Short mmCIF file of C-alpha atoms in Angstrom, two decimals:
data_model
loop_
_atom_site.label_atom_id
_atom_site.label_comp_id
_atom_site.label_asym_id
_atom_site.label_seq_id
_atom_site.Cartn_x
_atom_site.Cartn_y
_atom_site.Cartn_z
CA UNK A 1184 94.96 108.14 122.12
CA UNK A 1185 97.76 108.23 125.04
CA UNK A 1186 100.69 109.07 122.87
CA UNK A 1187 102.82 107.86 125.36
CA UNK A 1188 101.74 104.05 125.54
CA UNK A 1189 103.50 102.17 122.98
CA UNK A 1190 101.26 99.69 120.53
CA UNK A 1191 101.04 96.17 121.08
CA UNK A 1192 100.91 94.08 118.19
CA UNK A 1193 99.79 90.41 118.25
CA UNK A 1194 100.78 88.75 114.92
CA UNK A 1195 97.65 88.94 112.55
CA UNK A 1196 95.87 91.63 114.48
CA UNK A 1197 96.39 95.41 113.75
CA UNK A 1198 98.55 97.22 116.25
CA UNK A 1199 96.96 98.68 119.46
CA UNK A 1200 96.28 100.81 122.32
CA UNK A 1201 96.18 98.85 125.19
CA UNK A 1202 94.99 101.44 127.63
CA UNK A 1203 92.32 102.81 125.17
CA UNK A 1204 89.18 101.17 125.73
CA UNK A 1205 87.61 100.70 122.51
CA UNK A 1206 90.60 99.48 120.76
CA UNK A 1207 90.96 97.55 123.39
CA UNK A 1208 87.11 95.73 122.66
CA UNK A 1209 87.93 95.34 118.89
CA UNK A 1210 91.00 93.72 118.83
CA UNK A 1211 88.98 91.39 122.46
CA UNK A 1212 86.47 90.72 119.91
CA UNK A 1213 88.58 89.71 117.44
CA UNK A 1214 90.31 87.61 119.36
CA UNK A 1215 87.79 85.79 120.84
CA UNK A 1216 86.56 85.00 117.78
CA UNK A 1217 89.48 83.24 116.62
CA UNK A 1218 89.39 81.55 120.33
CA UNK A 1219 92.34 83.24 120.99
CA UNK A 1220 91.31 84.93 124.47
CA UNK A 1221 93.73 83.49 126.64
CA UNK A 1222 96.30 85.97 125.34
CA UNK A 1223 93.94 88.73 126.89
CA UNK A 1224 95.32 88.77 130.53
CA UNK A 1225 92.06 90.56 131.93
CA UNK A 1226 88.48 91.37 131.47
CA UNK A 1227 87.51 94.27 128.99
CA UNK A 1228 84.58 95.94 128.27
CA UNK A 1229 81.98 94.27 125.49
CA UNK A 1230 81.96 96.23 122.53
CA UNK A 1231 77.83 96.49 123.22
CA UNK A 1232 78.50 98.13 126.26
CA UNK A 1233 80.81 100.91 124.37
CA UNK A 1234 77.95 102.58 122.20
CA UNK A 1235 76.64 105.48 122.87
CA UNK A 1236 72.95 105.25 121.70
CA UNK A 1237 72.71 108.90 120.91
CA UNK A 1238 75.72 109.20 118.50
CA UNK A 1239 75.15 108.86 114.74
CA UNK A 1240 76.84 105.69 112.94
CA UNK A 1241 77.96 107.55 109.84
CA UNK A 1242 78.91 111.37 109.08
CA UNK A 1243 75.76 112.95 107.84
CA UNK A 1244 78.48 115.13 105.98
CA UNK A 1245 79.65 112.81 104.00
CA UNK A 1246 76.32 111.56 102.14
CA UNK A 1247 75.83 113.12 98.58
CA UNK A 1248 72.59 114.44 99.58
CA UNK A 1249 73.76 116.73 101.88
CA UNK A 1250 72.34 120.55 101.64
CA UNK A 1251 69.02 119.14 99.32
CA UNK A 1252 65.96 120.13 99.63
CA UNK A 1253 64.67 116.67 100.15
CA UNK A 1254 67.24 115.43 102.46
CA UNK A 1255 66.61 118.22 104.60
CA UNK A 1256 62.91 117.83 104.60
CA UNK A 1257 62.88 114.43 106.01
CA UNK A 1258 62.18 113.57 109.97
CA UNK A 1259 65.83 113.62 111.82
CA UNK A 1260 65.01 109.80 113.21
CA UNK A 1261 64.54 108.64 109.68
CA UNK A 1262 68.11 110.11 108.07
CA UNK A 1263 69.74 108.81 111.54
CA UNK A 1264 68.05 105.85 110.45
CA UNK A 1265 69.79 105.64 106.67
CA UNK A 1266 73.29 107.17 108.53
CA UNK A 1267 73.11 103.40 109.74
CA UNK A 1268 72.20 101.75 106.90
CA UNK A 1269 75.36 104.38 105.51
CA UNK A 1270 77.59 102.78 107.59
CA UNK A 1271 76.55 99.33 106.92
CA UNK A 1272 77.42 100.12 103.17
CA UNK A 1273 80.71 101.82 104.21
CA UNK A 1274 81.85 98.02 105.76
CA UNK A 1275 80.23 96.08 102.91
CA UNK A 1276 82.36 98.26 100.32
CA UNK A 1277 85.29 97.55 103.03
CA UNK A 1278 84.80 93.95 102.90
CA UNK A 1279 84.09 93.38 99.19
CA UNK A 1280 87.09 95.43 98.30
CA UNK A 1281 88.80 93.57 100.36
CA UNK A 1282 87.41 89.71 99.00
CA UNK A 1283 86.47 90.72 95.57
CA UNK A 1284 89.32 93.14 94.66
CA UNK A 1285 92.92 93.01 96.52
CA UNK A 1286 93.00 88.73 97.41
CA UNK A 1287 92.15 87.96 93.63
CA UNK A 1288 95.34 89.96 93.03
CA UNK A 1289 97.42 88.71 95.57
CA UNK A 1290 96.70 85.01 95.35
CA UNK A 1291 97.40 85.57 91.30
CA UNK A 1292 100.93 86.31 92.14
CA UNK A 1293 101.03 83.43 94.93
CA UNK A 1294 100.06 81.33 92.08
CA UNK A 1295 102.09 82.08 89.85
CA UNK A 1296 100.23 83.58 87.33
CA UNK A 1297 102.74 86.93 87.20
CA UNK A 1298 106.21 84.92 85.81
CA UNK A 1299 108.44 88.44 87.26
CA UNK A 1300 106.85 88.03 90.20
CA UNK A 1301 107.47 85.46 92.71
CA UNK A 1302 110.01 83.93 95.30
CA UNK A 1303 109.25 82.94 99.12
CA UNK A 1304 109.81 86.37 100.93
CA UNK A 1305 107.18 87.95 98.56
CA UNK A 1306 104.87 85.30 98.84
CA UNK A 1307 104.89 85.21 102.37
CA UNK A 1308 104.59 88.56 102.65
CA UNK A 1309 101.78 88.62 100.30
CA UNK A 1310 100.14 85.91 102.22
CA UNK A 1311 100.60 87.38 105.77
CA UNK A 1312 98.47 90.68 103.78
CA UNK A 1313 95.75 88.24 102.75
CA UNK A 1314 95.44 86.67 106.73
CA UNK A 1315 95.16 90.71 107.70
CA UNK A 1316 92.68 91.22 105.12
CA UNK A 1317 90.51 88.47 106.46
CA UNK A 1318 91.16 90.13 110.22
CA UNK A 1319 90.00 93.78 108.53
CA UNK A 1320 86.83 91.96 107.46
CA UNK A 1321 85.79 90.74 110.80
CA UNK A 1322 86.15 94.25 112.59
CA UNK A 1323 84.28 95.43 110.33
CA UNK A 1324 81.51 92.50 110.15
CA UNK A 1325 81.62 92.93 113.98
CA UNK A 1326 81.09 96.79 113.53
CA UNK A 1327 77.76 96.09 111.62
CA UNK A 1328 76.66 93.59 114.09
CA UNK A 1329 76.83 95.83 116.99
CA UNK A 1330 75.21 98.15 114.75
CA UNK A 1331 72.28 96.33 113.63
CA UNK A 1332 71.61 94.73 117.25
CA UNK A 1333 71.84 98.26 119.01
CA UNK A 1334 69.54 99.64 116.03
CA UNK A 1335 67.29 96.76 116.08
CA UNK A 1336 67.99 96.47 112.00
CA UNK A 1337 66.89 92.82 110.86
CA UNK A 1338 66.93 93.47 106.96
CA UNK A 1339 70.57 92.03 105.75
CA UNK A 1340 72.92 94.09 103.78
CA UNK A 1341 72.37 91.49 101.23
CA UNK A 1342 69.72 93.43 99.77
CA UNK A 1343 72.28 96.55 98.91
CA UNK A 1344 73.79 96.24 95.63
CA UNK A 1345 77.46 95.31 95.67
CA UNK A 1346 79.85 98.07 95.48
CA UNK A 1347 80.79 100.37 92.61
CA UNK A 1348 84.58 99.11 92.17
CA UNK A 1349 83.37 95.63 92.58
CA UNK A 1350 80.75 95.77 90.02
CA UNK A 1351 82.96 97.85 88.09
CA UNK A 1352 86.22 95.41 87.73
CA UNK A 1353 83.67 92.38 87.22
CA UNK A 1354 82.03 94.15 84.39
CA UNK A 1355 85.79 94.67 82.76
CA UNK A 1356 86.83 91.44 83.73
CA UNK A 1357 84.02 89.72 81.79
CA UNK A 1358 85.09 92.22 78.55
CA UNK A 1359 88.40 90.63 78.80
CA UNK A 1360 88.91 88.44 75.70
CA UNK A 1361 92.87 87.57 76.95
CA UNK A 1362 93.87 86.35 79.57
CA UNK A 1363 96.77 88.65 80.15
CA UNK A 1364 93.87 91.59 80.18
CA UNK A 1365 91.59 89.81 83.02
CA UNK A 1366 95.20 89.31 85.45
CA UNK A 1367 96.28 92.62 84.62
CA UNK A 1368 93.02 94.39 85.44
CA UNK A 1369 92.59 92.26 88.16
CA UNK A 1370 95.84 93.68 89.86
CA UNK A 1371 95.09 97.55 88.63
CA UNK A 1372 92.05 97.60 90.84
CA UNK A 1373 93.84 96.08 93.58
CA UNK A 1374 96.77 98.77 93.27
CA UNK A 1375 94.09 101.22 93.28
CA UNK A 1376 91.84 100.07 96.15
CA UNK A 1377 95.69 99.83 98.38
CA UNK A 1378 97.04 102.63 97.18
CA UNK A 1379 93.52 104.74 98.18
CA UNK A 1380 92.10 102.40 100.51
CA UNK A 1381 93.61 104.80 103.20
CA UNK A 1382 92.08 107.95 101.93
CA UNK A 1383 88.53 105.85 102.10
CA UNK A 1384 89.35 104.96 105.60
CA UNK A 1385 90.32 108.39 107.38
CA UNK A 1386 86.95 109.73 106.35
CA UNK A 1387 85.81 108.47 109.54
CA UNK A 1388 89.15 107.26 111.41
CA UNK A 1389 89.49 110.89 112.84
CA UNK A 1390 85.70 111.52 113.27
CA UNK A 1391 85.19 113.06 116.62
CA UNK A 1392 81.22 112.77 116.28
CA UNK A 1393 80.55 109.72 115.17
CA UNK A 1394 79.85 106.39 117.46
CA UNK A 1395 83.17 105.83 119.13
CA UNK A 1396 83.65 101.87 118.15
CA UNK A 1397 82.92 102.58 114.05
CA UNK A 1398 85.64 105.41 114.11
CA UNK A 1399 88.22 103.09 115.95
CA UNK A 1400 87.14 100.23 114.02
CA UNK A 1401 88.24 101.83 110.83
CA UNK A 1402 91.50 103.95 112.54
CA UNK A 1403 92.44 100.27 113.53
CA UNK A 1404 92.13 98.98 110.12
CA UNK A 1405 93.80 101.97 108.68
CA UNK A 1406 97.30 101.26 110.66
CA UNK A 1407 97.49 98.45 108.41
CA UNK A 1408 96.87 99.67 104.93
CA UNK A 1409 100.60 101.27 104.83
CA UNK A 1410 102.12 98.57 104.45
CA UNK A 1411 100.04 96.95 102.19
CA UNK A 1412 100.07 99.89 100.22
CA UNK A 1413 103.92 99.50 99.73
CA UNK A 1414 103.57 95.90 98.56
CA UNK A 1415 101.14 96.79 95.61
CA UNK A 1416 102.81 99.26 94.76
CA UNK A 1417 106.04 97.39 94.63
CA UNK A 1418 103.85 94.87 92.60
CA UNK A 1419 102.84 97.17 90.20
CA UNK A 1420 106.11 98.63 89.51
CA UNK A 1421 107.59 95.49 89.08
CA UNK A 1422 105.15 93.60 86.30
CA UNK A 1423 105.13 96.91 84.44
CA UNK A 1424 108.45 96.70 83.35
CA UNK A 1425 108.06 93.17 82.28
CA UNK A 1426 105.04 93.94 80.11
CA UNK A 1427 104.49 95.00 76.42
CA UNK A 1428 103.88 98.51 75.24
CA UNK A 1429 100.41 97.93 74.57
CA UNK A 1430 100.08 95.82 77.50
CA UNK A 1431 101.53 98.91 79.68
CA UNK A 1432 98.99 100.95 78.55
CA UNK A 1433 96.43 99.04 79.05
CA UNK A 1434 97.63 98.28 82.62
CA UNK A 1435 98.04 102.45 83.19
CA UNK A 1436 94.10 103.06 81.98
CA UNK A 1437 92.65 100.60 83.49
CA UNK A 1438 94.48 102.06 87.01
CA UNK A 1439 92.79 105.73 86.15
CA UNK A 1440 89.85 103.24 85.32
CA UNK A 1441 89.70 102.02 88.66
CA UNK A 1442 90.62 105.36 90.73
CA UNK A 1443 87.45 106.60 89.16
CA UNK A 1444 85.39 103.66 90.40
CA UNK A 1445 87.25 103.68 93.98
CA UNK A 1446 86.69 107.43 94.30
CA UNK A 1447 82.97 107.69 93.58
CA UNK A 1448 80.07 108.51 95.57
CA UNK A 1449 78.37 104.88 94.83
CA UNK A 1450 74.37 106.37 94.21
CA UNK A 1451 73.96 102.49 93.15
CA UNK A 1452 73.57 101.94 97.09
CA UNK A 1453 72.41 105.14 97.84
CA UNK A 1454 69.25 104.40 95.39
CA UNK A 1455 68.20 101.09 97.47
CA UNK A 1456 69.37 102.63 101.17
CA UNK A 1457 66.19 105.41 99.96
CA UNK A 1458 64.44 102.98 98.45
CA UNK A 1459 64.10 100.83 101.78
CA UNK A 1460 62.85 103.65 103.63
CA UNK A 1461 60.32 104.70 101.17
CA UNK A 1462 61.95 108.34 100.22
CA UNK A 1463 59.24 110.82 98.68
CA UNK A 1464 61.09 112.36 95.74
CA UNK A 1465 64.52 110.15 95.75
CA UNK A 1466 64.67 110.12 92.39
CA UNK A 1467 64.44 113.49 91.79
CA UNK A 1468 67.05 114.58 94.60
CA UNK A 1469 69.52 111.52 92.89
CA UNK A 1470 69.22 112.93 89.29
CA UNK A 1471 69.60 116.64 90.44
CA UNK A 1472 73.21 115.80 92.36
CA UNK A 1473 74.70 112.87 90.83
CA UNK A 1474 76.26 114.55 88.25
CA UNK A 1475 77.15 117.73 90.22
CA UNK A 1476 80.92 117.76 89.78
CA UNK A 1477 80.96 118.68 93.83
CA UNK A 1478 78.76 115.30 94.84
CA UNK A 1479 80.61 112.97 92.03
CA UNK A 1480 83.16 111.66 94.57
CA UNK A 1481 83.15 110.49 97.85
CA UNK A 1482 87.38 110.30 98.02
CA UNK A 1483 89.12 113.41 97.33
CA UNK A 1484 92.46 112.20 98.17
CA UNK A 1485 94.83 110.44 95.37
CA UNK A 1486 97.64 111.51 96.84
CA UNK A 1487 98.65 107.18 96.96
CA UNK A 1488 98.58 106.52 93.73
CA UNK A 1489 99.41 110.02 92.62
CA UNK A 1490 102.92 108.99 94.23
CA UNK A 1491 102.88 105.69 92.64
CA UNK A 1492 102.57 107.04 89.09
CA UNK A 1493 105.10 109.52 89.93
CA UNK A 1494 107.68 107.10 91.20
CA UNK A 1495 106.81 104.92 87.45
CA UNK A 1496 107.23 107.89 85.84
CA UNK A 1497 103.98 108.13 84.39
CA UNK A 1498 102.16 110.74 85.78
CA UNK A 1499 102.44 112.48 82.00
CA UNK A 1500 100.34 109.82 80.60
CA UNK A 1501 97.36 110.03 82.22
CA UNK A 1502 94.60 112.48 82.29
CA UNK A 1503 93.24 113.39 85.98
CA UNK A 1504 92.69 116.23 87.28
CA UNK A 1505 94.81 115.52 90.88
CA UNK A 1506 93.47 119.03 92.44
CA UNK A 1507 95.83 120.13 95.60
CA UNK A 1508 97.42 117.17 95.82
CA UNK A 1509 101.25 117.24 96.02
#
């Protein structure tokens, strides 16, 4: 990016480069989509005409199989192939997080349903957070689109399970016999997913070798997840100090709770992506890494909510092992 040209935001939209081309496409896209293309002054490119046919959709580094035996073995078109269906998963985790996870929390406290929380600068700041959350969900629907025109993919993501955190918090949820314990673990996961959501994001914002629109897509999303980070955090802080002992410490494990489901390498999708391409020996290769301490998680940074705990003061109750961060 020119880091002389300064960002131009348009309210709802994440901020951009106007002189770099494929920003330039997304946040076009976007906009036309919300029939808002008179405030684009000229033509820009199509985001179809941006991809670069020979560039994978998804860092072949980052799947868990990396390095196996079986992986290795198969036909370079075919794991190019399940790269794509890799990214695919990467925006359906993206979106669900997004619809299942962080707007359950926020409209809670828009609601009312968190008695310290409340008043019209928070909920309007809260709502502005859910209309950019619906904007990150069309990049990245848009992303998948281009994706599964360009590689001529017809099955729906539909048939991939839904992601580990979602699946995850709903199974809690439904343990829930209070309703105190359903809100509070609603809004752990979402502190979670905002407080890491970053770290998720940058392992392809900065990816030099991936296609160019699915690295800007997510670099464009990530500019916004800072500040959203700071108002579930602020969240957080505040109902703790309003709750009960044991309600504190059940709001604290089921954060470490959801850090662990966030974090993960989800082999839930992994399993059907092989499946759906008919993978001699999946099963084996998934039983023989899955549990490899090395191929267990797909984040490595906690550094967000490592900071949050630390500015609560609580970093001495909880049991993680934080590695370099600082």
């Amino acid at each position: 990016m020119n880091s002389t040209c300064e960002l131009i935001e348009i309210p709802g939209f994440p901020p951009f480069d106007p002189t770099h081309p494929v920003e330039n496409a997304v946040i076009t896209r976007l906009a036309g989509n919300w029939h808002r293309r008179a405030t684009v002054k000229r033509k820009e490119p199509e985001l179809e005409d941006l991809f670069e046919i020979g560039r994978p959709d998804y860092p072949e580094r980052l799947v868990p199989f990396a390095g196996h035996p079986v992986w290795e073995g198969l036909d370079p078109a075919l794991r190019s192939r399940m790269l794509s269906w890799a990214w695919l998963a990467y925006n359906k985790h993206t979106v669900l997080a997004e619809q299942r996870v962080v707007n359950p929390a926020f409209a809670y406290v828009i609601e009312g349903e968190f008695p310290s929380l409340g008043g019209p600068a928070l909920e309007q700041s809260l709502a502005q957070a859910m209309v950019d959350e619906q904007y990150h969900t069309l990049m990245h629907l848009n992303a998948s689109t281009i994706t599964r025109q360009k590689r001529r993919i017809d099955i729906p993501d539909t048939v991939l399970p839904a992601p580990h955190i979602v699946q995850r918090l709903a199974e809690l949820r439904d343990a829930c016999s209070e309703s105190w314990e359903r809100k509070l673990t609603t809004l752990a996961f979402a502190t979670v997913s905002e407080t890491s959501i970053s770290a998720y994001l940058h392992l392809l914002s900065d990816d030099k070798d991936i296609q160019v629109i699915n690295s800007t897509t997510v670099q464009l999303h990530n500019r916004d997840e800072i500040c959203h980070s700071s108002i579930t955090g602020e969240l957080a802080k505040t109902v703790y100090e309003f709750l009960s002992k044991d309600q504190k410490r059940f709001f604290v494990e089921t954060m470490m709770t959801g850090l662990e489901a966030f974090v993960a390498n989800d082999y839930g999708t992994w399993r059907q992506i092989l499946a759906l391409h008919d993978v001699v020996g999946a099963e084996k290769m998934i039983s023989e890494v899955q549990y490899d301490a090395e191929r267990r998680n797909l984040v490595r940074d906690f550094s967000g909510l490592r900071r949050l705990l630390s500015d609560m003061d609580l970093l001495g109750q909880v049991d993680w092992d934080w590695g370099d961060v600082q």
